[in-house]
Amino acid sequence: MQRYQNFIGGAWVDPASGAWFESTEPFSGKAWAEIARSNADDAARAVEAAHAAFESQEWSGLTATARGGLLRKLAQLIEANVDLLGTIEQRDNGKLMAEVSGQVKNVAQWFYYYAGLADKIEGAVVPINKADVFNYVKWEPLGVVVAITPWNSPLALTTWKMAPALAAGNTIVIKPSEYTSAGILELARLADQAGFPKGVVNVVTGYGGEVGAPLVTHPLTAKIAFTGGDAGGQAVNEAAAPGLKKVTLELGGKSPNIILDDADLEQAVKGAISGVFGASGQTCMAGSRLLVQRSIHDHFVARLVAATKAAKIGAPSQLDTQVGPVATRAQFEKILRMIEMGKAEGATVACGGHALTGEGYGQGQFIAPTIFTGVSNTMRIAREEVFGPLVCVIPFDTVDEAIAIANDTEFGLAAGVWTRDLHRALYCVDRLRAGTVWVNNYRSTSFMTPFGGYKRSGLGREGGTEAIKEYLQQKSVWISTQPNRANPFVLG
Ligand code: NAD
């Protein structure tokens, strides 16, 4: 079995506790790697290494153009290692190989994008309202950024933080999910090869409470960039508050996908499926509430059930597999509990509603793609994030009713609208309280546009040019052009 140490200050080191835990394959249930079980001592060591690197001339003395060059080199190394990174990620979280390799290529694109942005962050000369003073504004990095990430898309969600944080001149300590650490450690190995100075990129692995929490509260941590559940995000935000640390949070959702009666139904069925059964529903942006106009409801549901039943379910390593296993045993059991909860609340199972075991299903950590009909938006199954292949179909009569149901949630990560009518589409876009709205598509993302949540789905944005400012702070500089002050006792 492969053993993965922590990466701190440019060296591979054992955890202070001397303890390790196993990483297992969701499909087979076999343990394949040993991961360091880190604690507060490792957290302190990593933050101190990152702080020393931040203060060093070797990093802070680099021009922004040179920093961009390092990011570009890392992007090239990622491109050269797509198969290695994709295989590890697929092994760790059971995501489809077909999706993972595309995601890793996309990770390289994120590094290229922020490599290019590194030396285009311009300050300003302010036409200040005072005589004989020159005022300008410059952007500076924050210091040590702690990135805490979940298991569903580990490399992508780490990159969404790491690329802008490094482009801006910060140093970073990454705490990956305890389920998916290996790929992030390989990413650190590539960053080392790319030539980042020692201590600029650090990875400490382990459990949230044991090593994540002390990273958040360490006095030298300047900012926490977190992706995970809303409960974890709230805990991180509260723990960061006494130290007045900056925080960005990318959290969960219960996103509405609205099918209007004039939609292209063939495309809408595909969009509904990719929205919630892609990645076995283990995506923050899952279109887990499917709002269908009553006049087309029965016809649409029949087509959706038929298309869902035809999905090829099985080993994620097979390129033609369409639905893979659930990533963790805890998540598998949670989804089954929520299915039972939906049944008890009176929703109807139109498809799925059970686990899948036997030939072709490995250790049996599969959930049949599940469609609940007859769901009311007040049911818990319609209000709580499942993070699995389960969709709630909710009927509505008018567009305004659809918008009211869509917005009746504590989350606001994303929403979808399916219609051929541009006016109806834009009417919905303007009224949906969500950070991303897709019209006649679902689950598209890019490094070029912001992603983040309204309401309990998060704080701040990732992606796009503005996101780099989440890792920068402004400094206002005043230069007197007049040597003699008239009256030193009066504010000028
Ligand atoms: P999680 O909140 O359980 O864990 C996320 C990370 O936080 C892990 O690395 C974990 O070890 C760490 N952690 C947990 N408690 C901590 C604490 N007190 N202090 C510091 N770190 C702590 O989430 P998960 O189960 O790994 O991932 C699934 C969740 O992530 C879902 O709710 C999903 O919606 C969300 N998610 C959001 C986005 C987004 O961009 N909005 C993307 C993917 C996943």
Coordinates of C-alpha atoms and ligand atoms in Angstrom, one line a residue:
M1 CA 0.0 0.0 0.0
Q2 CA 1.2 3.5 -0.9
R3 CA 2.0 5.8 2.1
Y4 CA 1.5 9.6 1.7
Q5 CA 3.3 11.9 4.1
N6 CA 2.5 15.6 4.7
F7 CA 4.2 18.2 2.5
I8 CA 5.5 21.0 4.7
G9 CA 8.1 23.6 4.0
G10 CA 9.2 21.7 0.9
A11 CA 9.8 18.4 2.7
W12 CA 7.8 15.2 3.0
V13 CA 7.3 14.6 6.7
D14 CA 5.5 12.1 9.0
P15 CA 2.6 13.4 11.1
A16 CA 3.5 14.4 14.7
S17 CA 1.1 11.8 16.0
G18 CA 2.8 9.0 14.1
A19 CA -0.7 7.9 13.2
W20 CA -2.1 7.0 9.7
F21 CA -5.5 6.2 8.2
E22 CA -6.5 4.4 5.1
S23 CA -8.0 5.7 1.9
T24 CA -10.4 3.3 0.2
E25 CA -11.8 2.9 -3.2
P26 CA -15.6 3.5 -3.2
F27 CA -16.2 0.9 -5.9
S28 CA -14.3 -2.1 -4.5
G29 CA -14.1 -1.1 -0.9
K30 CA -10.4 -1.9 -0.9
A31 CA -7.9 0.3 1.0
W32 CA -5.2 1.5 -1.4
A33 CA -3.2 4.3 0.4
E34 CA -2.2 5.3 3.9
I35 CA -2.6 9.0 4.8
A36 CA -1.0 11.0 7.6
R37 CA -3.4 11.7 10.5
S38 CA -2.3 15.2 11.4
N39 CA -3.0 17.2 14.4
A40 CA -2.6 20.8 15.8
D41 CA 1.3 20.4 15.9
D42 CA 1.3 19.6 12.1
A43 CA -1.1 22.5 11.5
A44 CA 1.2 24.9 13.4
R45 CA 4.3 23.6 11.5
A46 CA 2.6 24.1 8.2
V47 CA 1.3 27.6 8.9
E48 CA 4.7 28.6 10.2
A49 CA 6.4 27.3 7.1
A50 CA 3.9 29.1 4.9
H51 CA 4.4 32.3 6.9
A52 CA 8.2 32.1 6.6
A53 CA 7.9 31.6 2.9
F54 CA 5.6 34.6 2.7
E55 CA 8.1 36.7 4.4
S56 CA 11.1 35.4 2.4
Q57 CA 12.6 37.4 -0.5
E58 CA 12.6 34.2 -2.5
W59 CA 8.8 34.5 -2.8
S60 CA 7.9 38.1 -1.9
G61 CA 10.8 39.3 -4.1
L62 CA 9.5 37.7 -7.2
T63 CA 7.8 39.9 -9.8
A64 CA 4.1 39.1 -10.5
T65 CA 5.3 38.1 -14.0
A66 CA 7.7 35.5 -12.5
R67 CA 4.9 34.2 -10.2
G68 CA 2.7 33.8 -13.3
G69 CA 5.6 31.8 -14.9
L70 CA 5.6 29.4 -12.0
L71 CA 1.8 28.9 -12.3
R72 CA 2.2 28.3 -16.0
K73 CA 4.9 25.7 -15.4
L74 CA 2.6 23.9 -12.9
A75 CA -0.2 23.9 -15.5
Q76 CA 2.1 22.2 -18.0
L77 CA 3.1 19.6 -15.4
I78 CA -0.6 18.9 -14.7
E79 CA -1.3 18.5 -18.4
A80 CA 1.6 16.0 -18.5
N81 CA 0.1 14.1 -15.6
V82 CA -3.6 14.0 -16.4
D83 CA -3.7 10.2 -16.3
L84 CA -2.0 9.9 -13.0
L85 CA -4.1 12.6 -11.3
G86 CA -7.3 11.4 -12.9
T87 CA -6.7 7.8 -11.9
I88 CA -6.0 8.8 -8.3
E89 CA -9.0 11.0 -8.0
Q90 CA -11.2 8.3 -9.6
R91 CA -9.8 5.7 -7.2
D92 CA -10.4 8.0 -4.1
N93 CA -13.9 9.3 -4.8
G94 CA -15.3 6.9 -7.3
K95 CA -16.2 9.6 -9.9
L96 CA -16.5 8.5 -13.5
M97 CA -13.2 8.3 -15.3
A98 CA -14.9 10.0 -18.3
E99 CA -15.7 13.1 -16.1
V100 CA -12.5 13.1 -14.0
S101 CA -10.0 13.3 -16.9
G102 CA -11.9 16.3 -18.4
Q103 CA -11.9 17.9 -14.9
V104 CA -8.1 17.5 -14.5
K105 CA -7.5 19.0 -17.9
N106 CA -9.7 21.9 -16.8
V107 CA -7.6 22.3 -13.6
A108 CA -4.6 23.1 -15.8
Q109 CA -6.7 25.7 -17.6
W110 CA -7.4 27.4 -14.2
F111 CA -3.7 27.7 -13.6
Y112 CA -3.1 29.1 -17.0
Y113 CA -5.8 31.7 -16.5
Y114 CA -4.6 32.9 -13.2
A115 CA -0.9 32.8 -14.4
G116 CA -2.0 35.3 -17.0
L117 CA -3.8 37.4 -14.5
A118 CA -0.9 37.6 -12.0
D119 CA 0.7 40.6 -13.6
K120 CA -2.5 42.4 -14.6
I121 CA -3.7 43.5 -11.2
E122 CA -3.3 47.2 -11.5
G123 CA -3.7 49.8 -8.8
A124 CA -5.0 53.3 -9.3
V125 CA -3.8 56.9 -9.1
V126 CA -6.5 58.8 -7.2
P127 CA -7.3 62.4 -8.3
I128 CA -7.4 63.2 -4.6
N129 CA -9.3 66.2 -3.3
K130 CA -6.3 67.8 -1.6
A131 CA -3.6 70.1 -2.8
D132 CA 0.1 69.0 -3.0
V133 CA -0.5 65.3 -2.4
F134 CA 0.0 62.4 -4.6
N135 CA -2.3 59.4 -3.7
Y136 CA -2.1 55.9 -5.2
V137 CA -3.7 52.6 -4.4
K138 CA -1.9 49.2 -4.7
W139 CA -3.0 45.7 -4.2
E140 CA -1.1 43.4 -1.8
P141 CA -1.4 39.7 -0.8
L142 CA -2.9 38.7 2.5
G143 CA -0.3 36.2 3.8
V144 CA -1.0 32.6 4.7
V145 CA -4.2 31.2 3.0
V146 CA -5.7 28.0 4.4
A147 CA -7.7 26.1 1.8
I148 CA -10.1 23.4 3.1
T149 CA -11.7 21.2 0.5
P150 CA -14.3 18.4 0.2
W151 CA -14.2 15.0 -1.5
N152 CA -16.4 15.4 -4.5
S153 CA -14.1 17.3 -6.8
P154 CA -10.8 17.5 -4.8
L155 CA -8.4 18.8 -7.5
A156 CA -10.8 21.2 -9.1
L157 CA -12.0 22.7 -5.8
T158 CA -8.5 23.0 -4.5
T159 CA -7.4 24.7 -7.7
W160 CA -10.2 27.2 -7.5
K161 CA -8.5 28.5 -4.4
M162 CA -4.8 27.8 -5.0
A163 CA -4.5 29.4 -8.4
P164 CA -5.8 32.9 -7.5
A165 CA -4.2 32.7 -4.0
L166 CA -0.7 32.1 -5.5
A167 CA -1.1 34.4 -8.4
A168 CA -1.9 37.1 -5.9
G169 CA 1.4 36.4 -4.0
N170 CA 0.1 34.5 -0.9
T171 CA 1.4 31.2 0.4
I172 CA -1.0 28.3 1.0
V173 CA -1.7 25.4 3.4
I174 CA -4.1 22.9 1.9
K175 CA -6.2 20.6 4.1
P176 CA -7.9 18.2 1.7
S177 CA -10.9 16.0 2.6
E178 CA -9.9 13.0 4.7
Y179 CA -11.4 10.8 1.9
T180 CA -9.4 12.3 -1.0
S181 CA -6.0 13.4 0.1
A182 CA -3.7 11.6 -2.4
G183 CA -4.4 13.6 -5.5
I184 CA -3.8 16.9 -3.6
L185 CA -0.4 15.6 -2.4
E186 CA 0.5 14.7 -6.0
L187 CA -0.5 18.3 -6.9
A188 CA 1.9 19.5 -4.3
R189 CA 4.6 17.3 -5.7
L190 CA 4.1 18.9 -9.1
A191 CA 4.2 22.4 -7.6
D192 CA 7.5 21.5 -6.1
Q193 CA 8.8 20.3 -9.5
A194 CA 7.5 23.5 -11.1
G195 CA 9.9 25.4 -8.8
F196 CA 7.7 27.2 -6.2
P197 CA 10.0 28.1 -3.3
K198 CA 9.9 25.9 -0.3
G199 CA 6.9 26.6 2.0
V200 CA 4.8 28.4 -0.6
V201 CA 2.6 25.3 -1.1
N202 CA 2.0 23.0 1.9
V203 CA -0.5 20.1 2.4
V204 CA -1.5 18.6 5.8
T205 CA -4.0 15.8 5.8
G206 CA -6.4 14.4 8.4
Y207 CA -9.8 15.1 9.9
G208 CA -11.5 18.4 10.1
G209 CA -11.7 18.6 13.9
E210 CA -8.1 17.4 14.4
V211 CA -6.2 19.4 11.9
G212 CA -8.7 21.6 10.0
A213 CA -9.9 23.5 13.1
P214 CA -6.3 24.4 14.4
L215 CA -5.4 25.6 10.9
V216 CA -8.4 28.0 11.0
T217 CA -7.5 29.5 14.4
H218 CA -3.7 29.7 14.0
P219 CA -2.7 33.3 14.7
L220 CA -0.6 33.4 11.5
T221 CA -3.5 32.3 9.2
A222 CA -4.7 35.3 7.3
K223 CA -7.6 33.8 5.3
I224 CA -9.6 30.6 5.1
A225 CA -11.0 29.5 1.7
F226 CA -13.5 26.7 2.5
T227 CA -15.6 24.4 0.4
G228 CA -17.9 21.9 2.1
G229 CA -21.3 21.6 3.8
D230 CA -23.1 24.5 5.2
A231 CA -22.7 23.2 8.8
G232 CA -18.9 22.9 8.3
G233 CA -18.8 26.3 6.7
Q234 CA -20.7 27.9 9.6
A235 CA -18.3 26.3 12.1
V236 CA -15.3 27.6 10.2
N237 CA -16.8 31.1 9.9
E238 CA -17.5 31.2 13.7
A239 CA -14.0 29.9 14.5
A240 CA -12.4 32.5 12.3
A241 CA -14.4 35.4 13.7
P242 CA -12.4 36.0 17.0
G243 CA -9.2 36.4 14.9
L244 CA -11.0 38.6 12.4
K245 CA -9.7 36.4 9.6
K246 CA -11.0 36.8 6.1
V247 CA -13.2 33.9 5.0
T248 CA -14.7 32.7 1.7
L249 CA -17.2 29.9 1.8
E250 CA -18.5 27.7 -1.1
L251 CA -21.3 25.6 0.5
G252 CA -24.2 23.4 -0.4
G253 CA -27.4 23.9 -2.2
K254 CA -30.9 22.7 -3.0
S255 CA -31.0 24.1 -6.5
P256 CA -34.2 24.4 -8.5
N257 CA -34.2 23.3 -12.1
I258 CA -37.4 24.8 -13.7
I259 CA -39.0 23.2 -16.8
L260 CA -41.5 25.5 -18.4
D261 CA -44.2 24.1 -20.7
D262 CA -42.6 25.5 -23.9
A263 CA -39.2 23.9 -23.3
D264 CA -37.6 21.6 -25.8
L265 CA -38.5 18.5 -23.7
E266 CA -35.8 16.2 -25.2
Q267 CA -33.1 18.7 -24.1
A268 CA -34.8 19.4 -20.8
V269 CA -34.9 15.7 -19.9
K270 CA -31.1 15.5 -20.6
G271 CA -30.6 18.7 -18.6
A272 CA -32.6 17.3 -15.6
I273 CA -30.5 14.1 -15.7
S274 CA -27.1 15.8 -16.0
G275 CA -28.2 18.3 -13.3
V276 CA -28.8 15.7 -10.7
F277 CA -27.5 12.2 -11.7
G278 CA -24.1 13.5 -13.1
A279 CA -21.4 12.5 -10.5
S280 CA -24.1 10.5 -8.8
G281 CA -25.7 13.7 -7.5
Q282 CA -22.6 14.4 -5.4
T283 CA -22.2 18.0 -6.6
C284 CA -23.0 21.2 -4.7
M285 CA -24.9 22.6 -7.7
A286 CA -27.1 19.5 -8.2
G287 CA -30.5 20.4 -9.6
S288 CA -32.2 18.4 -6.9
R289 CA -35.5 20.2 -7.0
L290 CA -37.1 19.7 -10.5
L291 CA -40.0 22.1 -10.9
V292 CA -42.2 21.0 -13.8
Q293 CA -45.1 23.0 -15.2
R294 CA -48.3 21.0 -14.5
S295 CA -49.5 20.9 -18.1
I296 CA -46.5 18.9 -19.2
H297 CA -45.8 17.2 -15.8
D298 CA -46.9 13.6 -16.5
H299 CA -45.5 13.5 -20.0
F300 CA -42.2 14.9 -18.8
V301 CA -41.9 12.6 -15.8
A302 CA -42.6 9.6 -18.0
R303 CA -39.8 10.5 -20.4
L304 CA -37.4 11.3 -17.5
V305 CA -38.1 7.9 -15.8
A306 CA -37.5 6.1 -19.1
A307 CA -34.2 7.9 -19.7
T308 CA -33.1 7.4 -16.1
K309 CA -33.8 3.7 -16.2
A310 CA -31.6 3.3 -19.3
A311 CA -28.5 4.7 -17.5
K312 CA -25.5 2.4 -17.4
I313 CA -24.5 2.0 -13.8
G314 CA -21.3 0.4 -12.6
A315 CA -17.5 0.6 -12.3
P316 CA -16.4 4.3 -12.6
S317 CA -13.2 3.2 -14.4
Q318 CA -15.2 2.0 -17.4
L319 CA -15.5 4.9 -19.9
D320 CA -19.1 4.1 -20.9
T321 CA -20.4 4.0 -17.3
Q322 CA -22.9 6.8 -16.6
V323 CA -23.6 6.5 -12.9
G324 CA -20.9 5.4 -10.5
P325 CA -20.8 4.6 -6.7
V326 CA -21.4 6.9 -3.8
A327 CA -18.0 8.2 -2.6
T328 CA -18.2 7.3 1.1
R329 CA -20.0 4.8 3.3
A330 CA -21.4 7.6 5.5
Q331 CA -22.8 9.4 2.5
F332 CA -24.3 6.1 1.1
E333 CA -26.1 5.5 4.5
K334 CA -27.2 9.2 4.6
I335 CA -28.8 8.9 1.1
L336 CA -30.7 5.7 2.1
R337 CA -32.0 7.4 5.2
M338 CA -33.2 10.4 3.2
I339 CA -34.9 8.1 0.7
E340 CA -36.8 6.5 3.6
M341 CA -37.6 9.9 4.9
G342 CA -39.1 11.0 1.6
K343 CA -41.2 7.8 1.5
A344 CA -42.4 8.5 5.0
E345 CA -43.3 12.1 4.1
G346 CA -45.6 10.8 1.4
A347 CA -43.6 11.3 -1.8
T348 CA -44.0 8.7 -4.5
V349 CA -41.0 6.7 -5.8
A350 CA -41.3 6.9 -9.6
C351 CA -37.9 5.3 -10.1
G352 CA -35.1 3.8 -8.0
G353 CA -35.4 4.3 -4.2
H354 CA -33.0 1.6 -3.2
A355 CA -29.4 0.5 -3.0
L356 CA -27.8 -1.6 -5.8
T357 CA -25.8 -4.7 -4.9
G358 CA -24.5 -7.8 -6.7
E359 CA -22.7 -8.4 -10.0
G360 CA -21.1 -5.2 -11.4
Y361 CA -21.7 -3.1 -8.3
G362 CA -18.4 -3.8 -6.5
Q363 CA -18.8 -3.7 -2.7
G364 CA -22.4 -2.5 -3.3
Q365 CA -22.0 1.2 -2.4
F366 CA -24.5 2.2 -5.2
I367 CA -27.9 4.0 -5.0
A368 CA -30.3 3.5 -8.0
P369 CA -31.0 7.0 -9.5
T370 CA -34.1 8.0 -7.6
I371 CA -37.0 10.2 -8.7
F372 CA -39.6 11.3 -6.2
T373 CA -42.9 12.7 -7.5
G374 CA -45.7 14.3 -5.6
V375 CA -43.2 16.3 -3.6
S376 CA -44.3 19.5 -1.8
N377 CA -41.6 22.1 -1.2
T378 CA -42.4 22.0 2.5
M379 CA -41.2 18.3 2.9
R380 CA -37.7 17.8 4.4
I381 CA -36.7 15.9 1.3
A382 CA -37.2 19.1 -0.7
R383 CA -35.5 21.3 1.8
E384 CA -32.3 19.5 2.9
E385 CA -29.3 18.8 0.8
V386 CA -29.0 15.0 0.0
F387 CA -25.8 15.1 -2.1
G388 CA -26.8 11.9 -4.0
P389 CA -28.7 10.7 -7.0
L390 CA -32.1 11.8 -5.8
V391 CA -34.4 14.3 -7.4
C392 CA -37.7 15.8 -6.1
V393 CA -40.3 16.6 -8.8
I394 CA -42.5 19.5 -7.7
P395 CA -45.4 20.6 -10.0
F396 CA -46.4 24.3 -10.5
D397 CA -48.9 26.2 -12.5
T398 CA -47.6 29.7 -13.3
V399 CA -44.1 31.1 -13.8
D400 CA -44.5 33.3 -10.7
E401 CA -45.4 30.2 -8.6
A402 CA -42.3 28.5 -9.9
I403 CA -40.1 31.4 -8.9
A404 CA -41.7 31.5 -5.4
I405 CA -41.1 27.8 -4.9
A406 CA -37.5 28.1 -6.3
N407 CA -36.6 30.9 -3.9
D408 CA -38.3 29.3 -0.9
T409 CA -35.1 27.7 0.4
E410 CA -32.3 28.7 2.7
F411 CA -29.8 28.0 -0.1
G412 CA -29.0 30.0 -3.3
L413 CA -26.1 28.3 -5.1
A414 CA -27.6 27.8 -8.6
A415 CA -30.8 27.4 -10.6
G416 CA -31.8 26.3 -14.1
V417 CA -34.6 27.4 -16.5
W418 CA -35.8 25.5 -19.6
T419 CA -37.8 27.5 -22.1
R420 CA -37.8 28.5 -25.8
D421 CA -39.1 32.0 -24.9
L422 CA -36.3 34.5 -24.2
H423 CA -38.6 36.9 -22.3
R424 CA -39.8 34.1 -19.9
A425 CA -36.1 33.1 -19.5
L426 CA -35.0 36.6 -18.5
Y427 CA -38.0 37.1 -16.3
C428 CA -36.8 34.1 -14.3
V429 CA -33.1 35.0 -14.4
D430 CA -33.9 38.4 -12.8
R431 CA -36.0 36.9 -10.0
L432 CA -34.1 33.7 -9.0
R433 CA -32.0 34.3 -5.9
A434 CA -29.0 32.2 -6.9
G435 CA -25.3 32.9 -7.7
T436 CA -25.5 31.0 -11.0
V437 CA -28.5 30.7 -13.4
W438 CA -28.3 28.4 -16.4
V439 CA -30.8 28.8 -19.3
N440 CA -31.3 25.7 -21.4
N441 CA -28.2 24.1 -19.9
Y442 CA -27.1 22.9 -16.4
R443 CA -23.8 22.4 -14.5
S444 CA -21.6 24.4 -16.8
T445 CA -18.7 26.2 -15.0
S446 CA -15.6 28.0 -16.1
F447 CA -12.5 29.7 -14.7
M448 CA -13.7 32.8 -16.5
T449 CA -16.9 33.5 -14.6
P450 CA -17.7 33.8 -10.9
F451 CA -19.2 30.9 -9.0
G452 CA -20.6 31.2 -5.5
G453 CA -23.7 31.3 -3.4
Y454 CA -26.5 33.6 -2.3
K455 CA -27.9 33.0 1.2
R456 CA -26.6 29.9 3.1
S457 CA -24.7 28.7 0.0
G458 CA -21.7 30.8 0.8
L459 CA -19.6 34.0 1.0
G460 CA -17.5 35.4 -1.8
R461 CA -16.9 34.1 -5.3
E462 CA -14.4 31.8 -7.1
G463 CA -13.5 32.1 -10.8
G464 CA -13.2 35.1 -13.0
T465 CA -11.0 38.2 -12.7
E466 CA -12.6 39.6 -9.6
A467 CA -12.0 36.4 -7.6
I468 CA -8.3 37.2 -7.3
K469 CA -9.3 40.2 -5.1
E470 CA -10.6 37.7 -2.5
Y471 CA -6.9 37.1 -2.0
L472 CA -5.7 40.7 -2.0
Q473 CA -6.0 43.8 0.1
Q474 CA -5.7 47.5 -0.8
K475 CA -3.1 49.9 0.5
S476 CA -3.6 53.6 0.0
V477 CA -0.4 55.5 -0.2
W478 CA -0.1 59.3 0.4
I479 CA 3.0 61.2 -0.8
S480 CA 3.3 64.9 0.1
T481 CA 4.5 67.0 -2.7
Q482 CA 4.7 70.1 -0.4
P483 CA 7.5 69.9 2.2
N484 CA 6.2 72.5 4.7
R485 CA 2.9 72.0 6.5
A486 CA 1.0 75.2 7.4
N487 CA -0.4 74.2 10.7
P488 CA 0.6 70.9 12.3
F489 CA -2.3 70.9 14.8
V490 CA -5.0 70.9 12.1
L491 CA -5.8 67.8 10.0
G492 CA -4.9 68.5 6.4
Ligands
NAD1 P1 -17.6 18.8 4.9 O1 -18.2 20.1 5.3 O2 -18.0 17.6 5.8 O3 -16.0 18.8 4.8 C1 -15.3 19.7 4.0 C2 -13.9 19.9 4.5 O4 -14.0 20.6 5.8 C3 -13.2 18.6 4.8 O5 -11.8 18.7 4.4 C4 -13.3 18.4 6.3 O6 -12.3 17.7 6.9 C5 -13.2 19.9 6.7 N1 -13.8 20.2 8.0 C6 -14.9 19.7 8.6 N2 -15.1 20.3 9.8 C7 -14.2 21.2 10.0 C8 -13.9 22.1 11.0 N3 -14.6 22.2 12.1 N4 -12.8 23.0 10.8 C9 -12.1 22.9 9.7 N5 -12.3 22.0 8.7 C10 -13.3 21.2 8.9 O7 -18.1 18.6 3.4 P2 -17.9 17.2 2.6 O8 -18.9 16.2 3.1 O9 -16.5 16.9 2.4 O10 -18.4 17.7 1.1 C11 -19.7 17.8 0.8 C12 -20.3 19.2 0.9 O11 -19.5 20.1 0.2 C13 -21.7 19.3 0.4 O12 -22.5 20.0 1.3 C14 -21.5 20.1 -0.9 O13 -22.6 20.9 -1.2 C15 -20.4 21.0 -0.5 N6 -19.7 21.5 -1.8 C16 -19.8 22.8 -2.1 C17 -19.2 23.2 -3.3 C18 -19.3 24.7 -3.8 O14 -18.5 25.1 -4.6 N7 -20.3 25.4 -3.3 C19 -18.5 22.3 -4.1 C20 -18.4 21.0 -3.7 C21 -19.0 20.6 -2.5

